[in-house]
XYZ file of C-alpha atoms in Angstrom:
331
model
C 100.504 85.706 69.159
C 103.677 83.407 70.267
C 104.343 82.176 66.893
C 106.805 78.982 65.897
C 107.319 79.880 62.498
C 107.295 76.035 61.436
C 109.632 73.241 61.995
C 112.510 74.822 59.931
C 112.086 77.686 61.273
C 110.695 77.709 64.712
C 110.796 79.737 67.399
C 111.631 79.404 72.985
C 113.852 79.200 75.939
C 112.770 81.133 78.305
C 115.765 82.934 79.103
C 118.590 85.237 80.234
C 117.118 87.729 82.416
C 119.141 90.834 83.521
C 118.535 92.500 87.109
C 116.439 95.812 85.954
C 116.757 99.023 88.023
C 113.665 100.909 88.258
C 112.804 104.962 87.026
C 109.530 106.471 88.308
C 107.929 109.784 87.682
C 105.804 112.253 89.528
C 102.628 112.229 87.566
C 100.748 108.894 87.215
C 102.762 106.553 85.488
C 106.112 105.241 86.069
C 108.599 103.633 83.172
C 110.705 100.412 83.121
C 113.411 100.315 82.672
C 115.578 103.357 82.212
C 114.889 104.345 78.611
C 118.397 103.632 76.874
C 120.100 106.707 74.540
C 118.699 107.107 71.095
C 122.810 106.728 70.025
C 122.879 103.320 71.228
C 122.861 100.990 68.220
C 120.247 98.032 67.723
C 121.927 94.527 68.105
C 122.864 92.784 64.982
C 121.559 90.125 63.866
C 123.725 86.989 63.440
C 124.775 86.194 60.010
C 123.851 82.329 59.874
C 125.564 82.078 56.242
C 129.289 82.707 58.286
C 128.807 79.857 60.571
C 132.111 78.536 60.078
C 133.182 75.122 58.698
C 134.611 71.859 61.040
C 133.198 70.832 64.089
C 133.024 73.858 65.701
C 130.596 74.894 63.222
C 129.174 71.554 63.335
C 128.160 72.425 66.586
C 127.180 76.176 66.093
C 124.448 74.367 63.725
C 123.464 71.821 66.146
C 122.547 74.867 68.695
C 120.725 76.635 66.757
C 118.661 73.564 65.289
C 118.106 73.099 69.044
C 116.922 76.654 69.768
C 114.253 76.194 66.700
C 113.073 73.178 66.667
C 114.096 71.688 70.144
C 110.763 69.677 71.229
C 111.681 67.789 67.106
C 115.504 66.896 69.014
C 114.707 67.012 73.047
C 111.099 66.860 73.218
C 108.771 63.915 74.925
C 109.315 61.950 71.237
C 112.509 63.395 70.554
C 115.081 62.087 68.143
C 118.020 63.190 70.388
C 116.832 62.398 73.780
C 113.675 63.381 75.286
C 114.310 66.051 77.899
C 111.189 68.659 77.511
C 108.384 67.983 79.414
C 106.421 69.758 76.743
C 106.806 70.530 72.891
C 107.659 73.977 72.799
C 110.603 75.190 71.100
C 113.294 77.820 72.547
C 112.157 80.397 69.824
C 108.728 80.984 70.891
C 110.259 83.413 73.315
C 113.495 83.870 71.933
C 112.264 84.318 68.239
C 114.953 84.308 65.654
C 116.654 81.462 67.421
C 117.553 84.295 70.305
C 118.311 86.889 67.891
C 115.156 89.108 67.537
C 115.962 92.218 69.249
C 113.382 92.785 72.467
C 111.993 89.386 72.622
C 114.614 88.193 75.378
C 117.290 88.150 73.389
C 120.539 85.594 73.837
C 122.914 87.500 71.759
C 124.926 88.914 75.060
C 124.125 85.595 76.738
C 127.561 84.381 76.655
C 129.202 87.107 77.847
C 127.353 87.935 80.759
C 127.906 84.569 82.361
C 128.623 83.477 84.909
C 125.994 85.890 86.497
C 124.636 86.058 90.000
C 120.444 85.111 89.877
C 118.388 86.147 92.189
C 115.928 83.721 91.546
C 118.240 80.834 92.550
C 120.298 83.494 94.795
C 123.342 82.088 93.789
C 125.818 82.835 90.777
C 124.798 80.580 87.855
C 127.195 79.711 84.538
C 125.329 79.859 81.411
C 124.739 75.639 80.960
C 122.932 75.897 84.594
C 120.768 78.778 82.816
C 119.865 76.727 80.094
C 118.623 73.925 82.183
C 116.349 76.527 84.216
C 115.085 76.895 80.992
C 115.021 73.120 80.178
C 113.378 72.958 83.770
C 110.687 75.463 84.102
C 108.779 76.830 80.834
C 109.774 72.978 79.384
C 108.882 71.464 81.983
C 112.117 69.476 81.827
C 114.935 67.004 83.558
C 118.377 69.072 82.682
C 120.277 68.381 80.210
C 123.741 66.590 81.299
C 126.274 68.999 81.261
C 128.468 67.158 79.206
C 125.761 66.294 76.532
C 126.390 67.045 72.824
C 123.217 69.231 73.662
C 124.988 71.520 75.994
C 127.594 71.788 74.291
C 125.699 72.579 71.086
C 123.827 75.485 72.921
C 126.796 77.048 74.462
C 128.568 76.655 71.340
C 125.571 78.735 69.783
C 125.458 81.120 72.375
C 129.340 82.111 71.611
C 128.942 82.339 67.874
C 125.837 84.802 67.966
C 128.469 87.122 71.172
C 130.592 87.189 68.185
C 128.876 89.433 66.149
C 128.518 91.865 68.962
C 131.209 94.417 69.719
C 132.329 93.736 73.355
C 132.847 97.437 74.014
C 130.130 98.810 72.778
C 126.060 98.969 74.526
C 123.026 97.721 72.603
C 119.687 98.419 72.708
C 117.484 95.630 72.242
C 118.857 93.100 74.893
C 116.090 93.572 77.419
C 112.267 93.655 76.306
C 110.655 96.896 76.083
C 109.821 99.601 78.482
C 105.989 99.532 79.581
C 104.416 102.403 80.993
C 102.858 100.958 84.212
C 98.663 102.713 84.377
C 97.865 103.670 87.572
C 95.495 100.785 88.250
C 96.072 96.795 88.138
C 96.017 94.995 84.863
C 92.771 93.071 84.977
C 92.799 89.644 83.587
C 88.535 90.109 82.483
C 89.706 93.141 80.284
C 92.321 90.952 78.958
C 90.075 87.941 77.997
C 88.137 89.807 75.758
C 91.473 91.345 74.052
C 93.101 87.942 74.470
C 89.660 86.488 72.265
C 90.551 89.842 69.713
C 94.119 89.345 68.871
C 95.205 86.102 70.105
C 92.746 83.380 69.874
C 93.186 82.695 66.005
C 96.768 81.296 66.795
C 96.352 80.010 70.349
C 92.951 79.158 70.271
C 90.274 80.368 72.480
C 91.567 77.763 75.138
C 95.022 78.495 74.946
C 95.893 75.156 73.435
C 97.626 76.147 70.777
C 97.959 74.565 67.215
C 100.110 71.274 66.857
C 102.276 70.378 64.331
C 103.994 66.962 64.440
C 106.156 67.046 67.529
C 105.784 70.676 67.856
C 103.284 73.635 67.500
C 102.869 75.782 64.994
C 101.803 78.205 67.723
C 102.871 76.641 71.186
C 100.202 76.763 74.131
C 99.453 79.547 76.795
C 98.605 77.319 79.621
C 97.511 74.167 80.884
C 99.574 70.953 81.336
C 101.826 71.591 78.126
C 102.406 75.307 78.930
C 105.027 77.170 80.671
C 105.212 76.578 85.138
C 105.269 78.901 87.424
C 108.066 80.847 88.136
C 109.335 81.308 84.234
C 109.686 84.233 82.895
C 106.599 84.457 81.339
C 104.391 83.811 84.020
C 105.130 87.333 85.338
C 103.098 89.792 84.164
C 105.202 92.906 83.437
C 107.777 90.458 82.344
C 105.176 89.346 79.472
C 103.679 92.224 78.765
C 107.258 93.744 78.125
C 107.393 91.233 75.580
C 103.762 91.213 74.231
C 104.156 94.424 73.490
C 107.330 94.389 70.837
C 106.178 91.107 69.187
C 102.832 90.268 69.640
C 100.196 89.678 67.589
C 103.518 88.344 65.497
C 101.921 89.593 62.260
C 101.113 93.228 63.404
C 104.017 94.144 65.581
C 107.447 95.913 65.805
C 109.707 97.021 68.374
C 109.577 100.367 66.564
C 105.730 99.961 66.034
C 104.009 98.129 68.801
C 100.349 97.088 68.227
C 99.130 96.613 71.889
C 98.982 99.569 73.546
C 100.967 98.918 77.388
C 97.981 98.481 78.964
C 96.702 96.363 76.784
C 99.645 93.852 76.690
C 99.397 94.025 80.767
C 95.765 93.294 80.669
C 96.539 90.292 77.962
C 99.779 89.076 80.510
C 96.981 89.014 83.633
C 94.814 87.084 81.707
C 96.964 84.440 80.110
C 98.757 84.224 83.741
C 95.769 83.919 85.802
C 96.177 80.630 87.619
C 92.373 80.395 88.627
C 91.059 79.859 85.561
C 94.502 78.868 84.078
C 96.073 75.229 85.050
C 99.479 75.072 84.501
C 102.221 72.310 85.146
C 102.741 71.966 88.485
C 105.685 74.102 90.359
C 108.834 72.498 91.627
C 110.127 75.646 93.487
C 108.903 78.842 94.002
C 112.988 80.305 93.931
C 114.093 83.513 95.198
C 115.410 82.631 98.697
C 116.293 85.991 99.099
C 113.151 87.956 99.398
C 114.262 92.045 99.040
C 116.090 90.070 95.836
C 112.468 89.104 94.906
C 111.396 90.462 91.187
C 108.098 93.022 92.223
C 105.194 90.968 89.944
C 106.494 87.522 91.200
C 103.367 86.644 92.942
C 104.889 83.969 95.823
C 105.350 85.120 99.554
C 107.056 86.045 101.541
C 107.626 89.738 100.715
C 110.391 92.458 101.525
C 107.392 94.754 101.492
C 103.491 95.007 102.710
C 101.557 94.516 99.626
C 99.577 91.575 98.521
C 100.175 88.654 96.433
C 97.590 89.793 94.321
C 99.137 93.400 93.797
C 102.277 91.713 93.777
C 100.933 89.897 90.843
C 98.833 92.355 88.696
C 99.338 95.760 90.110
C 99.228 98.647 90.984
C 102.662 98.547 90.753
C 103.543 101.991 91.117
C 102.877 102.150 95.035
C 105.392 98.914 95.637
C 108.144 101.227 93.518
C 107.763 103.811 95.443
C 108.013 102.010 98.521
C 111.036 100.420 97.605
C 112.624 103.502 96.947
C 111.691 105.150 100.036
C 113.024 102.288 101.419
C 116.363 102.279 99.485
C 116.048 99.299 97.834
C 115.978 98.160 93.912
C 112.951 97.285 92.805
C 113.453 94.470 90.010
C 111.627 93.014 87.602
Protein backbone atom coordinates (compact mmCIF):
# COMPACT_ATOMS: atom_id res chain seq x y z
CA UNK A 1 0.00 0.00 0.00
CA UNK A 2 1.56 3.62 1.02
CA UNK A 3 4.98 2.75 0.05
CA UNK A 4 8.41 4.87 1.03
CA UNK A 5 10.48 3.54 -1.53
CA UNK A 6 13.62 3.59 0.93
CA UNK A 7 15.64 6.29 2.40
CA UNK A 8 17.03 7.54 -1.00
CA UNK A 9 14.16 7.39 -2.38
CA UNK A 10 11.22 7.85 -0.16
CA UNK A 11 8.05 8.93 -0.45
CA UNK A 12 4.44 12.40 2.18
CA UNK A 13 3.08 15.77 2.87
CA UNK A 14 -0.16 15.69 2.97
CA UNK A 15 -0.95 18.38 0.75
CA UNK A 16 -2.35 21.02 -1.63
CA UNK A 17 -5.92 20.43 -1.89
CA UNK A 18 -8.03 22.24 -4.58
CA UNK A 19 -11.85 23.19 -3.87
CA UNK A 20 -13.68 20.33 -6.13
CA UNK A 21 -17.08 21.12 -7.73
CA UNK A 22 -19.34 18.28 -7.81
CA UNK A 23 -21.20 16.33 -11.19
CA UNK A 24 -24.05 13.90 -10.39
CA UNK A 25 -26.12 11.71 -12.60
CA UNK A 26 -29.62 10.40 -12.74
CA UNK A 27 -29.13 6.71 -12.38
CA UNK A 28 -27.38 5.43 -9.21
CA UNK A 29 -24.07 6.68 -9.06
CA UNK A 30 -22.68 10.05 -9.14
CA UNK A 31 -18.84 11.04 -10.32
CA UNK A 32 -16.18 13.32 -8.72
CA UNK A 33 -14.98 15.45 -9.97
CA UNK A 34 -15.88 16.63 -13.43
CA UNK A 35 -14.07 14.15 -15.66
CA UNK A 36 -11.32 16.44 -17.39
CA UNK A 37 -11.01 16.32 -21.60
CA UNK A 38 -9.17 13.38 -23.01
CA UNK A 39 -6.93 16.47 -24.92
CA UNK A 40 -5.68 17.63 -21.73
CA UNK A 41 -2.06 16.51 -21.39
CA UNK A 42 -0.65 14.46 -18.28
CA UNK A 43 1.74 16.63 -16.07
CA UNK A 44 5.37 16.19 -16.63
CA UNK A 45 7.43 14.93 -14.59
CA UNK A 46 10.32 17.06 -13.26
CA UNK A 47 13.62 16.43 -14.75
CA UNK A 48 15.83 16.15 -11.45
CA UNK A 49 19.14 15.91 -13.73
CA UNK A 50 18.38 20.02 -14.74
CA UNK A 51 18.33 21.14 -11.23
CA UNK A 52 20.50 23.95 -11.80
CA UNK A 53 23.93 24.72 -10.27
CA UNK A 54 24.67 27.58 -7.20
CA UNK A 55 22.66 27.99 -4.34
CA UNK A 56 19.57 28.16 -5.82
CA UNK A 57 20.01 24.71 -6.84
CA UNK A 58 21.56 24.05 -3.62
CA UNK A 59 18.35 24.61 -2.30
CA UNK A 60 16.10 22.96 -5.03
CA UNK A 61 18.12 19.73 -3.68
CA UNK A 62 17.64 20.44 -0.13
CA UNK A 63 13.63 20.42 -0.86
CA UNK A 64 13.40 17.65 -2.43
CA UNK A 65 15.75 15.62 0.07
CA UNK A 66 13.14 17.03 2.48
CA UNK A 67 10.06 15.82 0.58
CA UNK A 68 11.78 12.11 0.53
CA UNK A 69 13.31 11.53 3.32
CA UNK A 70 12.01 14.32 5.75
CA UNK A 71 11.46 12.27 9.19
CA UNK A 72 15.90 11.36 8.27
CA UNK A 73 16.21 15.71 8.32
CA UNK A 74 12.97 16.95 10.52
CA UNK A 75 11.86 13.95 12.20
CA UNK A 76 11.74 13.21 16.25
CA UNK A 77 15.79 12.20 15.75
CA UNK A 78 16.36 14.40 13.00
CA UNK A 79 19.69 15.65 11.78
CA UNK A 80 18.25 19.10 10.82
CA UNK A 81 15.92 19.84 13.57
CA UNK A 82 13.27 17.70 14.84
CA UNK A 83 9.91 19.10 13.79
CA UNK A 84 7.65 15.83 12.86
CA UNK A 85 5.84 14.43 15.46
CA UNK A 86 6.10 11.18 13.59
CA UNK A 87 8.54 9.53 10.96
CA UNK A 88 6.74 9.70 7.90
CA UNK A 89 8.10 11.24 4.94
CA UNK A 90 6.23 13.86 2.51
CA UNK A 91 6.28 11.17 -0.34
CA UNK A 92 4.12 8.64 1.13
CA UNK A 93 1.31 10.77 -0.19
CA UNK A 94 3.01 12.82 -2.54
CA UNK A 95 5.05 9.90 -4.18
CA UNK A 96 7.74 10.97 -6.53
CA UNK A 97 8.72 13.73 -4.17
CA UNK A 98 5.14 15.47 -5.32
CA UNK A 99 5.52 14.56 -8.81
CA UNK A 100 3.47 11.33 -9.40
CA UNK A 101 0.54 12.39 -11.30
CA UNK A 102 -2.92 11.63 -9.12
CA UNK A 103 -1.35 11.02 -5.85
CA UNK A 104 -1.83 14.80 -4.66
CA UNK A 105 0.44 16.15 -6.69
CA UNK A 106 2.67 19.55 -5.82
CA UNK A 107 3.71 20.31 -9.27
CA UNK A 108 1.04 23.42 -9.58
CA UNK A 109 1.63 24.05 -5.87
CA UNK A 110 3.47 27.15 -6.38
CA UNK A 111 1.41 28.73 -8.58
CA UNK A 112 -1.77 28.42 -7.04
CA UNK A 113 -0.70 30.18 -3.89
CA UNK A 114 -1.66 32.19 -2.10
CA UNK A 115 -5.09 30.33 -2.11
CA UNK A 116 -8.15 30.83 0.02
CA UNK A 117 -8.73 27.30 2.40
CA UNK A 118 -11.67 26.49 3.57
CA UNK A 119 -10.44 24.42 6.13
CA UNK A 120 -8.70 27.34 7.91
CA UNK A 121 -11.36 29.79 6.10
CA UNK A 122 -8.84 32.14 5.46
CA UNK A 123 -6.37 32.71 2.40
CA UNK A 124 -3.16 30.76 3.14
CA UNK A 125 0.51 31.35 1.21
CA UNK A 126 2.13 28.21 0.34
CA UNK A 127 4.89 28.12 3.62
CA UNK A 128 1.55 28.28 5.93
CA UNK A 129 0.41 25.12 3.72
CA UNK A 130 3.39 23.34 4.35
CA UNK A 131 3.23 23.70 8.03
CA UNK A 132 -0.54 22.33 7.95
CA UNK A 133 1.20 19.63 6.61
CA UNK A 134 4.10 19.75 9.15
CA UNK A 135 1.10 20.09 11.70
CA UNK A 136 -1.50 17.55 11.02
CA UNK A 137 -0.54 14.12 9.16
CA UNK A 138 3.20 14.86 11.02
CA UNK A 139 1.97 15.58 13.82
CA UNK A 140 4.28 18.59 13.95
CA UNK A 141 5.39 22.23 15.55
CA UNK A 142 5.78 24.46 12.12
CA UNK A 143 8.58 25.01 10.68
CA UNK A 144 9.93 28.80 11.17
CA UNK A 145 9.23 30.60 8.26
CA UNK A 146 12.52 31.77 7.79
CA UNK A 147 14.19 28.28 8.26
CA UNK A 148 16.61 26.92 5.61
CA UNK A 149 13.70 24.25 5.63
CA UNK A 150 11.12 26.56 4.28
CA UNK A 151 12.97 27.94 2.18
CA UNK A 152 14.25 24.64 0.78
CA UNK A 153 10.56 23.47 0.19
CA UNK A 154 9.36 26.54 -1.48
CA UNK A 155 12.41 26.62 -3.42
CA UNK A 156 11.36 22.97 -4.56
CA UNK A 157 7.96 23.76 -5.09
CA UNK A 158 9.07 26.59 -7.81
CA UNK A 159 11.53 24.41 -9.64
CA UNK A 160 9.01 21.40 -10.23
CA UNK A 161 6.04 24.87 -11.54
CA UNK A 162 8.80 25.25 -13.91
CA UNK A 163 8.39 22.44 -15.94
CA UNK A 164 4.73 23.13 -16.30
CA UNK A 165 3.41 25.43 -19.00
CA UNK A 166 1.52 28.25 -17.16
CA UNK A 167 -1.09 28.46 -19.91
CA UNK A 168 -1.85 25.31 -20.46
CA UNK A 169 -4.44 22.62 -18.07
CA UNK A 170 -3.18 19.26 -16.80
CA UNK A 171 -4.69 16.33 -15.92
CA UNK A 172 -3.28 14.63 -13.10
CA UNK A 173 -3.24 17.48 -10.41
CA UNK A 174 -6.20 16.24 -8.42
CA UNK A 175 -6.58 12.39 -7.46
CA UNK A 176 -8.90 10.41 -9.41
CA UNK A 177 -12.57 10.44 -9.99
CA UNK A 178 -14.47 7.67 -7.84
CA UNK A 179 -17.75 6.57 -8.72
CA UNK A 180 -19.66 7.00 -5.41
CA UNK A 181 -22.12 3.19 -4.97
CA UNK A 182 -25.27 3.91 -3.82
CA UNK A 183 -24.70 2.63 -0.30
CA UNK A 184 -21.98 3.67 2.49
CA UNK A 185 -18.50 2.32 2.31
CA UNK A 186 -18.37 -0.14 5.18
CA UNK A 187 -15.23 -0.27 7.13
CA UNK A 188 -15.99 -4.55 7.98
CA UNK A 189 -15.92 -5.06 4.09
CA UNK A 190 -12.82 -3.11 4.07
CA UNK A 191 -10.93 -5.06 6.84
CA UNK A 192 -11.04 -8.09 5.10
CA UNK A 193 -9.75 -6.27 1.72
CA UNK A 194 -7.46 -4.15 3.88
CA UNK A 195 -5.99 -7.97 5.34
CA UNK A 196 -5.94 -8.94 1.14
CA UNK A 197 -3.95 -6.20 -0.34
CA UNK A 198 -2.52 -4.17 2.32
CA UNK A 199 -1.41 -5.99 5.31
CA UNK A 200 1.96 -7.38 3.78
CA UNK A 201 3.32 -3.70 3.78
CA UNK A 202 1.41 -2.14 6.67
CA UNK A 203 0.97 -4.98 8.68
CA UNK A 204 -2.18 -6.41 9.92
CA UNK A 205 -2.12 -3.61 12.69
CA UNK A 206 -1.40 -0.84 10.62
CA UNK A 207 2.02 -0.31 12.11
CA UNK A 208 3.86 -0.25 9.34
CA UNK A 209 7.53 -1.45 8.69
CA UNK A 210 10.47 0.73 10.18
CA UNK A 211 13.51 1.51 8.76
CA UNK A 212 16.05 3.56 10.75
CA UNK A 213 14.40 6.91 11.30
CA UNK A 214 11.81 6.20 8.81
CA UNK A 215 9.49 3.42 7.37
CA UNK A 216 9.86 1.53 4.67
CA UNK A 217 6.07 1.56 4.56
CA UNK A 218 4.83 4.39 7.02
CA UNK A 219 1.81 3.50 9.45
CA UNK A 220 -2.07 3.72 8.90
CA UNK A 221 -3.00 4.69 12.35
CA UNK A 222 -2.30 4.83 15.84
CA UNK A 223 -0.03 7.32 17.70
CA UNK A 224 2.59 7.61 14.72
CA UNK A 225 -0.12 7.94 12.01
CA UNK A 226 -1.75 10.76 10.35
CA UNK A 227 -4.58 13.17 12.90
CA UNK A 228 -7.66 13.97 12.20
CA UNK A 229 -8.54 16.43 9.90
CA UNK A 230 -5.61 15.57 7.13
CA UNK A 231 -6.33 14.78 4.07
CA UNK A 232 -6.26 11.33 4.41
CA UNK A 233 -8.48 10.82 7.11
CA UNK A 234 -11.39 11.56 4.73
CA UNK A 235 -12.66 8.87 3.09
CA UNK A 236 -13.42 9.86 -0.52
CA UNK A 237 -10.35 11.92 -0.22
CA UNK A 238 -8.35 8.46 0.30
CA UNK A 239 -10.06 6.39 -1.65
CA UNK A 240 -9.46 8.94 -4.60
CA UNK A 241 -6.02 8.21 -3.95
CA UNK A 242 -6.11 4.43 -3.11
CA UNK A 243 -7.44 3.92 -6.11
CA UNK A 244 -4.54 5.38 -8.67
CA UNK A 245 -1.66 4.09 -6.47
CA UNK A 246 -2.47 1.55 -4.24
CA UNK A 247 -1.40 -1.63 -3.71
CA UNK A 248 1.94 0.43 -5.05
CA UNK A 249 3.04 -2.70 -6.94
CA UNK A 250 -0.27 -3.40 -8.86
CA UNK A 251 -1.55 0.02 -9.69
CA UNK A 252 -1.78 2.82 -12.35
CA UNK A 253 -3.66 5.84 -12.88
CA UNK A 254 -4.45 4.35 -16.29
CA UNK A 255 -4.96 0.84 -14.66
CA UNK A 256 -6.36 0.97 -11.20
CA UNK A 257 -6.39 -2.31 -9.18
CA UNK A 258 -9.13 -1.52 -6.53
CA UNK A 259 -12.21 -1.29 -7.94
CA UNK A 260 -14.00 2.38 -6.38
CA UNK A 261 -15.77 0.63 -4.06
CA UNK A 262 -13.26 -1.21 -2.96
CA UNK A 263 -10.76 1.67 -2.27
CA UNK A 264 -13.91 3.40 -0.32
CA UNK A 265 -14.48 0.33 1.68
CA UNK A 266 -10.42 0.14 2.37
CA UNK A 267 -10.55 4.35 3.22
CA UNK A 268 -13.63 3.46 5.93
CA UNK A 269 -11.68 0.95 7.37
CA UNK A 270 -8.24 2.43 7.76
CA UNK A 271 -10.22 5.77 8.96
CA UNK A 272 -12.42 4.23 11.42
CA UNK A 273 -11.59 5.96 14.68
CA UNK A 274 -13.32 3.20 16.90
CA UNK A 275 -11.15 0.67 16.36
CA UNK A 276 -8.43 3.07 15.00
CA UNK A 277 -6.42 5.45 17.64
CA UNK A 278 -4.90 8.14 16.10
CA UNK A 279 -2.84 11.24 17.43
CA UNK A 280 -4.91 13.35 19.10
CA UNK A 281 -6.71 16.47 17.16
CA UNK A 282 -5.69 20.04 17.73
CA UNK A 283 -8.60 21.58 15.68
CA UNK A 284 -11.32 20.29 13.97
CA UNK A 285 -10.95 23.56 11.13
CA UNK A 286 -13.52 24.64 8.82
CA UNK A 287 -15.12 27.60 10.67
CA UNK A 288 -17.23 28.04 7.91
CA UNK A 289 -19.60 25.18 7.82
CA UNK A 290 -21.53 25.35 4.04
CA UNK A 291 -17.43 25.67 3.25
CA UNK A 292 -17.24 22.25 5.03
CA UNK A 293 -15.70 19.32 2.61
CA UNK A 294 -19.02 16.59 2.48
CA UNK A 295 -16.96 13.29 4.14
CA UNK A 296 -15.36 15.54 6.88
CA UNK A 297 -17.02 13.82 9.69
CA UNK A 298 -17.01 16.93 12.53
CA UNK A 299 -20.30 18.96 13.27
CA UNK A 300 -21.80 21.25 12.83
CA UNK A 301 -23.31 20.78 9.34
CA UNK A 302 -24.75 23.15 6.51
CA UNK A 303 -27.04 20.20 5.95
CA UNK A 304 -29.25 17.39 7.94
CA UNK A 305 -27.29 14.30 7.61
CA UNK A 306 -25.26 12.51 10.15
CA UNK A 307 -21.76 12.45 11.14
CA UNK A 308 -21.70 9.03 10.29
CA UNK A 309 -23.08 9.57 6.62
CA UNK A 310 -21.09 12.52 6.63
CA UNK A 311 -18.23 10.22 7.15
CA UNK A 312 -18.82 7.00 5.06
CA UNK A 313 -21.80 7.60 2.92
CA UNK A 314 -24.25 7.49 1.16
CA UNK A 315 -22.99 10.36 -0.28
CA UNK A 316 -25.12 10.77 -3.12
CA UNK A 317 -28.26 12.07 -1.06
CA UNK A 318 -25.95 15.01 0.70
CA UNK A 319 -25.01 16.01 -3.24
CA UNK A 320 -28.12 16.22 -4.14
CA UNK A 321 -29.18 18.20 -1.36
CA UNK A 322 -26.62 20.60 -1.81
CA UNK A 323 -27.57 21.19 -5.16
CA UNK A 324 -31.11 21.63 -4.54
CA UNK A 325 -29.95 23.88 -2.21
CA UNK A 326 -27.54 25.82 -4.51
CA UNK A 327 -24.60 25.21 -2.88
CA UNK A 328 -21.06 23.42 -3.88
CA UNK A 329 -20.62 20.41 -2.51
CA UNK A 330 -16.70 19.92 -1.90
CA UNK A 331 -14.60 17.40 -1.20
Amino acid sequence: MIKTNDLRTGAFLIAAAAVIIWSCNNGSSAKVPVPMPADKPLLPRADTSAIPAGKYGEMVRYGRALMMNTAYYIGPEGVSGKYLGNRMNCTNCHQDGGTKPFSFNLMLSHAQYPQYRAREGKVLTLAERVNNCVTRPHNGKPLPLDSKEMVAFLSYFRWINSFVAQDRSYKGGHNLDITFPAGAASPERGKALYQQHCARCHGPEGAGQAAGLTYVYPPLWGPYGYQPGSSMHRVIKQAQWLKANMPYDKATWEKPFLTDEEALDIAAYVNDDSIHPRPDVKNYDYPYKEEKAIDYDKGPFADTFSAQQHKYGPFQPIIRYWENKGLKAVY
